[in-house]
């Protein structure tokens, strides 16, 4: 479908079309389209902008990634559909391995997603034939690569379901999530929850990776001072401020009489 550029929700509609096309190509699952709708609803509340607390978490994520010994970025259908170039750039900047890990896993879809990442410039992608299992996780998300997620010390899990995030934390890994839902089990379980939209968060982490690599003292300070609970509290504080402002401006516009031209 062609969306007129003049449409006030052009960007949002384009993203929706991208996901629908990715579903038709066997990259994203239908459940991923539902997940996207949930994400969009939260993003409305955040004003479709990166909040200051999200930026703090993105900097913290970069600080842990530059110090990691075996960092891995986990890629699912939605991530491959919406941000293939961004995740490849981030993987290169760190450098980190890319591993395709799917909740609704089929080997054919894992291979298709790896091809999308290769087309975006990715190399050494772990996808087909996982050879290890995350302890205590029965879903197909538990199938991982021994040389990837299984032995990673820091794992980035964008648009994740809570079960695996918790299981990875139990394995002793530092887990960085990107999830617009500040109430999700993932957000509450991981070491560095980033409550921001995927296509804003990944490039922001990459920019921080570039600057913190040049400034190890600042990276060490960020790692020392970052506190996920305090950061999440700031996210809720931001939401409260935004809703209060929306309530106030709505009251003002309602009071003004409407004029007809
Ligand atoms: O490709 P698969 O088989 O691995 O499946 C992928 C999905 C996304 C279906 C699977 O991981 C899943 O079911 O995830 P959930 O449990 O629906 O969680 C996805 C979370 O991501 C929800 O909390 C959404 O609010 C959030 N979300 C959706 N779109 C975005 C987002 N967060 C950030 N940016 C987005 N664009």
mmCIF file of C-alpha atoms and ligand atoms in Angstrom:
data_model
loop_
_atom_site.group_PDB
_atom_site.id
_atom_site.type_symbol
_atom_site.label_atom_id
_atom_site.label_comp_id
_atom_site.label_asym_id
_atom_site.label_seq_id
_atom_site.Cartn_x
_atom_site.Cartn_y
_atom_site.Cartn_z
ATOM 1 C CA UNK A 1 0.000 0.000 0.000
ATOM 2 C CA UNK A 2 1.316 3.493 -0.829
ATOM 3 C CA UNK A 3 1.076 5.879 2.105
ATOM 4 C CA UNK A 4 0.915 9.583 1.224
ATOM 5 C CA UNK A 5 3.909 11.440 2.713
ATOM 6 C CA UNK A 6 1.527 14.148 3.885
ATOM 7 C CA UNK A 7 -0.219 11.731 6.262
ATOM 8 C CA UNK A 8 0.312 12.965 9.850
ATOM 9 C CA UNK A 9 1.212 9.426 10.957
ATOM 10 C CA UNK A 10 3.407 8.684 7.910
ATOM 11 C CA UNK A 11 6.385 7.243 9.813
ATOM 12 C CA UNK A 12 4.210 5.041 12.003
ATOM 13 C CA UNK A 13 2.229 3.714 9.024
ATOM 14 C CA UNK A 14 5.438 3.011 7.082
ATOM 15 C CA UNK A 15 6.772 0.994 10.022
ATOM 16 C CA UNK A 16 3.534 -0.962 10.136
ATOM 17 C CA UNK A 17 3.802 -1.716 6.407
ATOM 18 C CA UNK A 18 7.437 -2.796 6.880
ATOM 19 C CA UNK A 19 6.357 -5.307 9.512
ATOM 20 C CA UNK A 20 3.473 -6.602 7.395
ATOM 21 C CA UNK A 21 5.860 -7.078 4.453
ATOM 22 C CA UNK A 22 8.350 -8.822 6.763
ATOM 23 C CA UNK A 23 5.577 -11.149 7.864
ATOM 24 C CA UNK A 24 4.731 -11.989 4.243
ATOM 25 C CA UNK A 25 8.417 -12.741 3.616
ATOM 26 C CA UNK A 26 8.488 -15.138 6.571
ATOM 27 C CA UNK A 27 10.697 -12.895 8.740
ATOM 28 C CA UNK A 28 8.266 -11.586 11.397
ATOM 29 C CA UNK A 29 5.496 -13.686 12.951
ATOM 30 C CA UNK A 30 1.894 -12.530 13.447
ATOM 31 C CA UNK A 31 2.543 -12.405 17.197
ATOM 32 C CA UNK A 32 5.275 -9.896 16.397
ATOM 33 C CA UNK A 33 2.694 -7.614 14.807
ATOM 34 C CA UNK A 34 0.653 -7.768 18.006
ATOM 35 C CA UNK A 35 3.791 -7.012 20.038
ATOM 36 C CA UNK A 36 4.439 -3.989 17.815
ATOM 37 C CA UNK A 37 0.970 -2.619 18.551
ATOM 38 C CA UNK A 38 1.654 -2.871 22.263
ATOM 39 C CA UNK A 39 4.948 -1.090 21.801
ATOM 40 C CA UNK A 40 3.327 1.707 19.792
ATOM 41 C CA UNK A 41 0.738 2.280 22.504
ATOM 42 C CA UNK A 42 3.493 2.758 25.090
ATOM 43 C CA UNK A 43 5.419 4.997 22.715
ATOM 44 C CA UNK A 44 2.409 7.339 22.472
ATOM 45 C CA UNK A 45 2.614 7.755 26.226
ATOM 46 C CA UNK A 46 6.321 8.557 26.008
ATOM 47 C CA UNK A 47 5.662 11.162 23.291
ATOM 48 C CA UNK A 48 7.484 9.016 20.680
ATOM 49 C CA UNK A 49 10.796 10.393 21.915
ATOM 50 C CA UNK A 50 13.680 9.023 23.915
ATOM 51 C CA UNK A 51 13.238 10.104 27.526
ATOM 52 C CA UNK A 52 16.173 11.343 29.615
ATOM 53 C CA UNK A 53 16.143 8.168 31.796
ATOM 54 C CA UNK A 54 16.179 6.000 28.649
ATOM 55 C CA UNK A 55 19.248 7.880 27.465
ATOM 56 C CA UNK A 56 20.943 7.177 30.810
ATOM 57 C CA UNK A 57 20.188 3.448 30.397
ATOM 58 C CA UNK A 58 21.482 3.510 26.809
ATOM 59 C CA UNK A 59 24.754 5.014 28.008
ATOM 60 C CA UNK A 60 24.981 2.376 30.752
ATOM 61 C CA UNK A 61 24.363 -0.373 28.177
ATOM 62 C CA UNK A 62 27.216 0.977 26.053
ATOM 63 C CA UNK A 63 29.506 1.175 29.093
ATOM 64 C CA UNK A 64 28.909 -2.520 29.868
ATOM 65 C CA UNK A 65 29.216 -3.523 26.214
ATOM 66 C CA UNK A 66 32.620 -1.879 25.709
ATOM 67 C CA UNK A 67 33.923 -3.748 28.773
ATOM 68 C CA UNK A 68 32.387 -7.105 27.806
ATOM 69 C CA UNK A 69 34.548 -10.075 26.876
ATOM 70 C CA UNK A 70 31.963 -12.047 24.908
ATOM 71 C CA UNK A 71 29.046 -9.720 24.034
ATOM 72 C CA UNK A 72 26.168 -11.013 21.910
ATOM 73 C CA UNK A 73 23.174 -9.251 20.346
ATOM 74 C CA UNK A 74 20.105 -11.468 20.082
ATOM 75 C CA UNK A 75 17.966 -10.893 16.983
ATOM 76 C CA UNK A 76 14.335 -11.962 16.513
ATOM 77 C CA UNK A 77 11.846 -11.461 13.681
ATOM 78 C CA UNK A 78 10.747 -7.934 14.663
ATOM 79 C CA UNK A 79 14.317 -6.745 15.115
ATOM 80 C CA UNK A 80 15.356 -8.134 11.722
ATOM 81 C CA UNK A 81 12.351 -6.430 10.131
ATOM 82 C CA UNK A 82 12.724 -3.022 11.780
ATOM 83 C CA UNK A 83 16.400 -2.466 12.479
ATOM 84 C CA UNK A 84 18.702 -4.825 10.521
ATOM 85 C CA UNK A 85 21.270 -2.158 9.586
ATOM 86 C CA UNK A 86 21.225 -0.630 13.062
ATOM 87 C CA UNK A 87 21.956 -3.928 14.851
ATOM 88 C CA UNK A 88 24.696 -4.792 12.373
ATOM 89 C CA UNK A 89 26.308 -1.373 12.945
ATOM 90 C CA UNK A 90 26.082 -1.798 16.705
ATOM 91 C CA UNK A 91 27.584 -5.305 16.507
ATOM 92 C CA UNK A 92 30.470 -3.949 14.448
ATOM 93 C CA UNK A 93 31.071 -0.994 16.761
ATOM 94 C CA UNK A 94 31.297 -3.076 19.964
ATOM 95 C CA UNK A 95 32.341 -5.629 18.406
ATOM 96 C CA UNK A 96 29.714 -8.271 19.304
ATOM 97 C CA UNK A 97 28.337 -11.429 17.752
ATOM 98 C CA UNK A 98 24.866 -11.511 16.276
ATOM 99 C CA UNK A 99 22.738 -14.534 17.109
ATOM 100 C CA UNK A 100 19.282 -15.241 15.721
ATOM 101 C CA UNK A 101 17.112 -16.418 18.598
ATOM 102 C CA UNK A 102 13.407 -16.961 18.099
ATOM 103 C CA UNK A 103 10.439 -17.622 20.310
ATOM 104 C CA UNK A 104 8.459 -19.076 17.378
ATOM 105 C CA UNK A 105 11.481 -20.850 16.002
ATOM 106 C CA UNK A 106 11.709 -22.705 12.717
ATOM 107 C CA UNK A 107 15.061 -23.419 11.110
ATOM 108 C CA UNK A 108 13.822 -21.918 7.823
ATOM 109 C CA UNK A 109 12.901 -18.604 9.502
ATOM 110 C CA UNK A 110 16.212 -18.509 11.408
ATOM 111 C CA UNK A 111 18.048 -18.907 8.087
ATOM 112 C CA UNK A 112 15.921 -16.204 6.425
ATOM 113 C CA UNK A 113 16.667 -13.780 9.273
ATOM 114 C CA UNK A 114 20.391 -14.543 9.032
ATOM 115 C CA UNK A 115 20.172 -13.718 5.319
ATOM 116 C CA UNK A 116 18.525 -10.361 6.138
ATOM 117 C CA UNK A 117 21.375 -9.569 8.546
ATOM 118 C CA UNK A 118 24.016 -10.613 6.004
ATOM 119 C CA UNK A 119 22.356 -8.382 3.403
ATOM 120 C CA UNK A 120 22.623 -5.541 5.929
ATOM 121 C CA UNK A 121 26.383 -6.176 6.172
ATOM 122 C CA UNK A 122 26.485 -8.627 9.107
ATOM 123 C CA UNK A 123 29.100 -11.385 9.263
ATOM 124 C CA UNK A 124 29.622 -14.535 11.355
ATOM 125 C CA UNK A 125 25.934 -14.691 12.267
ATOM 126 C CA UNK A 126 24.867 -17.581 14.477
ATOM 127 C CA UNK A 127 21.468 -18.857 13.358
ATOM 128 C CA UNK A 128 20.938 -22.425 12.166
ATOM 129 C CA UNK A 129 21.527 -25.562 14.235
ATOM 130 C CA UNK A 130 21.806 -24.242 17.809
ATOM 131 C CA UNK A 131 23.916 -26.626 19.901
ATOM 132 C CA UNK A 132 23.095 -25.657 23.494
ATOM 133 C CA UNK A 133 20.091 -24.975 25.716
ATOM 134 C CA UNK A 134 19.481 -22.314 28.342
ATOM 135 C CA UNK A 135 18.895 -24.233 31.598
ATOM 136 C CA UNK A 136 15.282 -24.324 32.778
ATOM 137 C CA UNK A 137 13.793 -22.903 29.577
ATOM 138 C CA UNK A 138 11.512 -25.256 27.697
ATOM 139 C CA UNK A 139 10.462 -22.935 24.854
ATOM 140 C CA UNK A 140 12.397 -22.786 21.600
ATOM 141 C CA UNK A 141 13.902 -19.522 22.866
ATOM 142 C CA UNK A 142 16.037 -21.809 25.005
ATOM 143 C CA UNK A 143 17.870 -23.123 21.931
ATOM 144 C CA UNK A 144 21.132 -21.194 21.623
ATOM 145 C CA UNK A 145 24.669 -21.459 20.297
ATOM 146 C CA UNK A 146 27.440 -22.543 22.643
ATOM 147 C CA UNK A 147 29.829 -20.020 21.075
ATOM 148 C CA UNK A 148 27.176 -17.267 21.231
ATOM 149 C CA UNK A 149 24.493 -16.565 23.819
ATOM 150 C CA UNK A 150 25.345 -19.639 25.907
ATOM 151 C CA UNK A 151 28.855 -18.461 26.731
ATOM 152 C CA UNK A 152 28.252 -14.700 26.468
ATOM 153 C CA UNK A 153 28.923 -12.444 29.443
ATOM 154 C CA UNK A 154 26.718 -9.578 28.187
ATOM 155 C CA UNK A 155 23.603 -10.161 26.040
ATOM 156 C CA UNK A 156 21.428 -7.538 24.354
ATOM 157 C CA UNK A 157 17.832 -8.779 24.083
ATOM 158 C CA UNK A 158 15.577 -6.381 22.163
ATOM 159 C CA UNK A 159 11.801 -7.098 22.249
ATOM 160 C CA UNK A 160 12.139 -10.091 24.477
ATOM 161 C CA UNK A 161 9.741 -12.272 26.413
ATOM 162 C CA UNK A 162 10.345 -12.330 30.151
ATOM 163 C CA UNK A 163 11.102 -16.039 30.526
ATOM 164 C CA UNK A 164 14.393 -16.044 28.694
ATOM 165 C CA UNK A 165 15.492 -12.707 30.119
ATOM 166 C CA UNK A 166 15.079 -14.158 33.612
ATOM 167 C CA UNK A 167 16.834 -17.408 32.645
ATOM 168 C CA UNK A 168 19.804 -15.502 31.205
ATOM 169 C CA UNK A 169 20.103 -13.446 34.389
ATOM 170 C CA UNK A 170 20.038 -16.714 36.386
ATOM 171 C CA UNK A 171 22.957 -17.940 34.237
ATOM 172 C CA UNK A 172 24.929 -14.987 35.632
ATOM 173 C CA UNK A 173 24.889 -12.870 32.477
ATOM 174 C CA UNK A 174 24.462 -9.133 32.300
ATOM 175 C CA UNK A 175 21.293 -8.704 30.251
ATOM 176 C CA UNK A 176 20.408 -5.490 28.406
ATOM 177 C CA UNK A 177 16.801 -5.244 27.174
ATOM 178 C CA UNK A 178 15.070 -2.818 24.822
ATOM 179 C CA UNK A 179 11.355 -2.835 25.606
ATOM 180 C CA UNK A 180 8.902 0.076 25.601
ATOM 181 C CA UNK A 181 6.831 -1.571 28.318
ATOM 182 C CA UNK A 182 8.213 -0.420 31.685
ATOM 183 C CA UNK A 183 5.984 -2.997 33.435
ATOM 184 C CA UNK A 184 7.041 -6.053 31.433
ATOM 185 C CA UNK A 185 8.703 -9.007 33.138
ATOM 186 C CA UNK A 186 11.722 -8.466 30.909
ATOM 187 C CA UNK A 187 12.129 -4.846 31.993
ATOM 188 C CA UNK A 188 11.832 -5.826 35.634
ATOM 189 C CA UNK A 189 14.170 -8.830 35.429
ATOM 190 C CA UNK A 190 17.216 -7.606 33.537
ATOM 191 C CA UNK A 191 20.395 -5.822 34.604
ATOM 192 C CA UNK A 192 20.034 -2.884 32.179
ATOM 193 C CA UNK A 193 16.414 -2.268 31.097
ATOM 194 C CA UNK A 194 16.123 0.286 28.301
ATOM 195 C CA UNK A 195 12.576 1.612 28.000
ATOM 196 C CA UNK A 196 12.759 3.088 24.525
ATOM 197 C CA UNK A 197 11.781 2.322 20.950
ATOM 198 C CA UNK A 198 14.067 -0.131 19.151
ATOM 199 C CA UNK A 199 15.050 2.053 16.170
ATOM 200 C CA UNK A 200 15.924 4.948 18.498
ATOM 201 C CA UNK A 201 17.621 2.856 21.185
ATOM 202 C CA UNK A 202 20.031 0.798 19.057
ATOM 203 C CA UNK A 203 21.672 3.793 17.270
ATOM 204 C CA UNK A 204 21.825 5.667 20.607
ATOM 205 C CA UNK A 205 23.719 2.755 22.213
ATOM 206 C CA UNK A 206 26.045 2.705 19.200
ATOM 207 C CA UNK A 207 26.827 6.416 19.565
ATOM 208 C CA UNK A 208 27.639 5.899 23.257
ATOM 209 C CA UNK A 209 29.828 2.884 22.374
ATOM 210 C CA UNK A 210 31.869 5.109 20.029
ATOM 211 C CA UNK A 211 32.386 7.836 22.647
ATOM 212 C CA UNK A 212 32.908 5.606 25.712
ATOM 213 C CA UNK A 213 35.511 3.510 23.922
ATOM 214 C CA UNK A 214 37.625 6.690 23.776
ATOM 215 C CA UNK A 215 36.948 7.496 27.431
ATOM 216 C CA UNK A 216 37.502 4.430 29.678
ATOM 217 C CA UNK A 217 37.328 6.518 32.859
ATOM 218 C CA UNK A 218 33.864 7.787 32.000
ATOM 219 C CA UNK A 219 32.789 4.233 31.004
ATOM 220 C CA UNK A 220 33.994 2.922 34.382
ATOM 221 C CA UNK A 221 32.174 5.750 36.209
ATOM 222 C CA UNK A 222 28.924 4.952 34.365
ATOM 223 C CA UNK A 223 29.236 1.236 35.212
ATOM 224 C CA UNK A 224 29.847 2.097 38.875
ATOM 225 C CA UNK A 225 27.002 4.585 39.244
ATOM 226 C CA UNK A 226 24.232 3.097 37.098
ATOM 227 C CA UNK A 227 21.371 1.736 39.202
ATOM 228 C CA UNK A 228 18.574 -0.038 37.261
ATOM 229 C CA UNK A 229 15.963 0.422 40.020
ATOM 230 C CA UNK A 230 16.659 4.149 40.296
ATOM 231 C CA UNK A 231 16.604 4.458 36.515
ATOM 232 C CA UNK A 232 13.231 2.671 36.226
ATOM 233 C CA UNK A 233 11.824 4.902 38.960
ATOM 234 C CA UNK A 234 12.932 7.869 36.821
ATOM 235 C CA UNK A 235 11.093 6.357 33.822
ATOM 236 C CA UNK A 236 7.883 6.264 35.869
ATOM 237 C CA UNK A 237 8.585 9.788 37.073
ATOM 238 C CA UNK A 238 8.906 10.903 33.461
ATOM 239 C CA UNK A 239 5.586 9.221 32.567
ATOM 240 C CA UNK A 240 3.866 10.924 35.505
ATOM 241 C CA UNK A 241 5.241 14.311 34.389
ATOM 242 C CA UNK A 242 4.121 13.695 30.799
ATOM 243 C CA UNK A 243 0.610 12.648 31.768
ATOM 244 C CA UNK A 244 0.272 15.653 34.097
ATOM 245 C CA UNK A 245 1.382 17.967 31.277
ATOM 246 C CA UNK A 246 -1.068 16.297 28.865
ATOM 247 C CA UNK A 247 -3.863 16.709 31.396
ATOM 248 C CA UNK A 248 -3.025 20.401 31.887
ATOM 249 C CA UNK A 249 -2.746 21.252 28.163
ATOM 250 C CA UNK A 250 -5.933 19.312 27.364
ATOM 251 C CA UNK A 251 -7.837 21.355 29.960
ATOM 252 C CA UNK A 252 -6.469 24.595 28.472
ATOM 253 C CA UNK A 253 -7.425 23.767 24.881
ATOM 254 C CA UNK A 254 -10.915 22.679 26.012
ATOM 255 C CA UNK A 255 -11.461 26.039 27.725
ATOM 256 C CA UNK A 256 -10.627 28.024 24.586
ATOM 257 C CA UNK A 257 -13.704 28.539 22.350
ATOM 258 C CA UNK A 258 -13.427 26.898 18.934
ATOM 259 C CA UNK A 259 -13.572 29.302 16.025
ATOM 260 C CA UNK A 260 -14.840 28.342 12.614
ATOM 261 C CA UNK A 261 -13.023 29.800 9.638
HETATM 262 O O1 LIG B 1 10.438 -13.457 16.217
HETATM 263 P P1 LIG B 1 10.061 -14.246 17.436
HETATM 264 O O2 LIG B 1 9.493 -15.603 17.094
HETATM 265 O O3 LIG B 1 11.213 -14.411 18.384
HETATM 266 O O4 LIG B 1 8.934 -13.452 18.228
HETATM 267 C C1 LIG B 1 9.126 -12.103 18.547
HETATM 268 C C2 LIG B 1 8.045 -11.567 19.530
HETATM 269 C C3 LIG B 1 8.172 -10.056 19.575
HETATM 270 C C4 LIG B 1 6.674 -11.973 19.011
HETATM 271 C C5 LIG B 1 8.283 -12.209 20.911
HETATM 272 O O5 LIG B 1 9.564 -11.866 21.367
HETATM 273 C C6 LIG B 1 7.246 -11.785 21.911
HETATM 274 O O6 LIG B 1 6.209 -12.412 22.054
HETATM 275 O O7 LIG B 1 7.565 -10.685 22.599
HETATM 276 P P2 LIG B 1 6.530 -10.031 23.657
HETATM 277 O O8 LIG B 1 6.454 -10.889 24.861
HETATM 278 O O9 LIG B 1 5.302 -9.658 22.935
HETATM 279 O O10 LIG B 1 7.321 -8.733 24.067
HETATM 280 C C7 LIG B 1 7.666 -7.738 23.164
HETATM 281 C C8 LIG B 1 7.824 -6.438 23.934
HETATM 282 O O11 LIG B 1 8.414 -5.493 23.059
HETATM 283 C C9 LIG B 1 6.482 -5.828 24.406
HETATM 284 O O12 LIG B 1 6.601 -5.423 25.757
HETATM 285 C C10 LIG B 1 6.297 -4.576 23.508
HETATM 286 O O13 LIG B 1 5.709 -3.514 24.217
HETATM 287 C C11 LIG B 1 7.728 -4.250 23.147
HETATM 288 N N1 LIG B 1 7.884 -3.613 21.830
HETATM 289 C C12 LIG B 1 7.186 -3.833 20.702
HETATM 290 N N2 LIG B 1 7.661 -3.097 19.683
HETATM 291 C C13 LIG B 1 8.707 -2.387 20.180
HETATM 292 C C14 LIG B 1 8.853 -2.723 21.559
HETATM 293 N N3 LIG B 1 9.808 -2.178 22.321
HETATM 294 C C15 LIG B 1 10.658 -1.318 21.732
HETATM 295 N N4 LIG B 1 10.586 -0.959 20.418
HETATM 296 C C16 LIG B 1 9.643 -1.487 19.612
HETATM 297 N N5 LIG B 1 9.594 -1.146 18.309
#
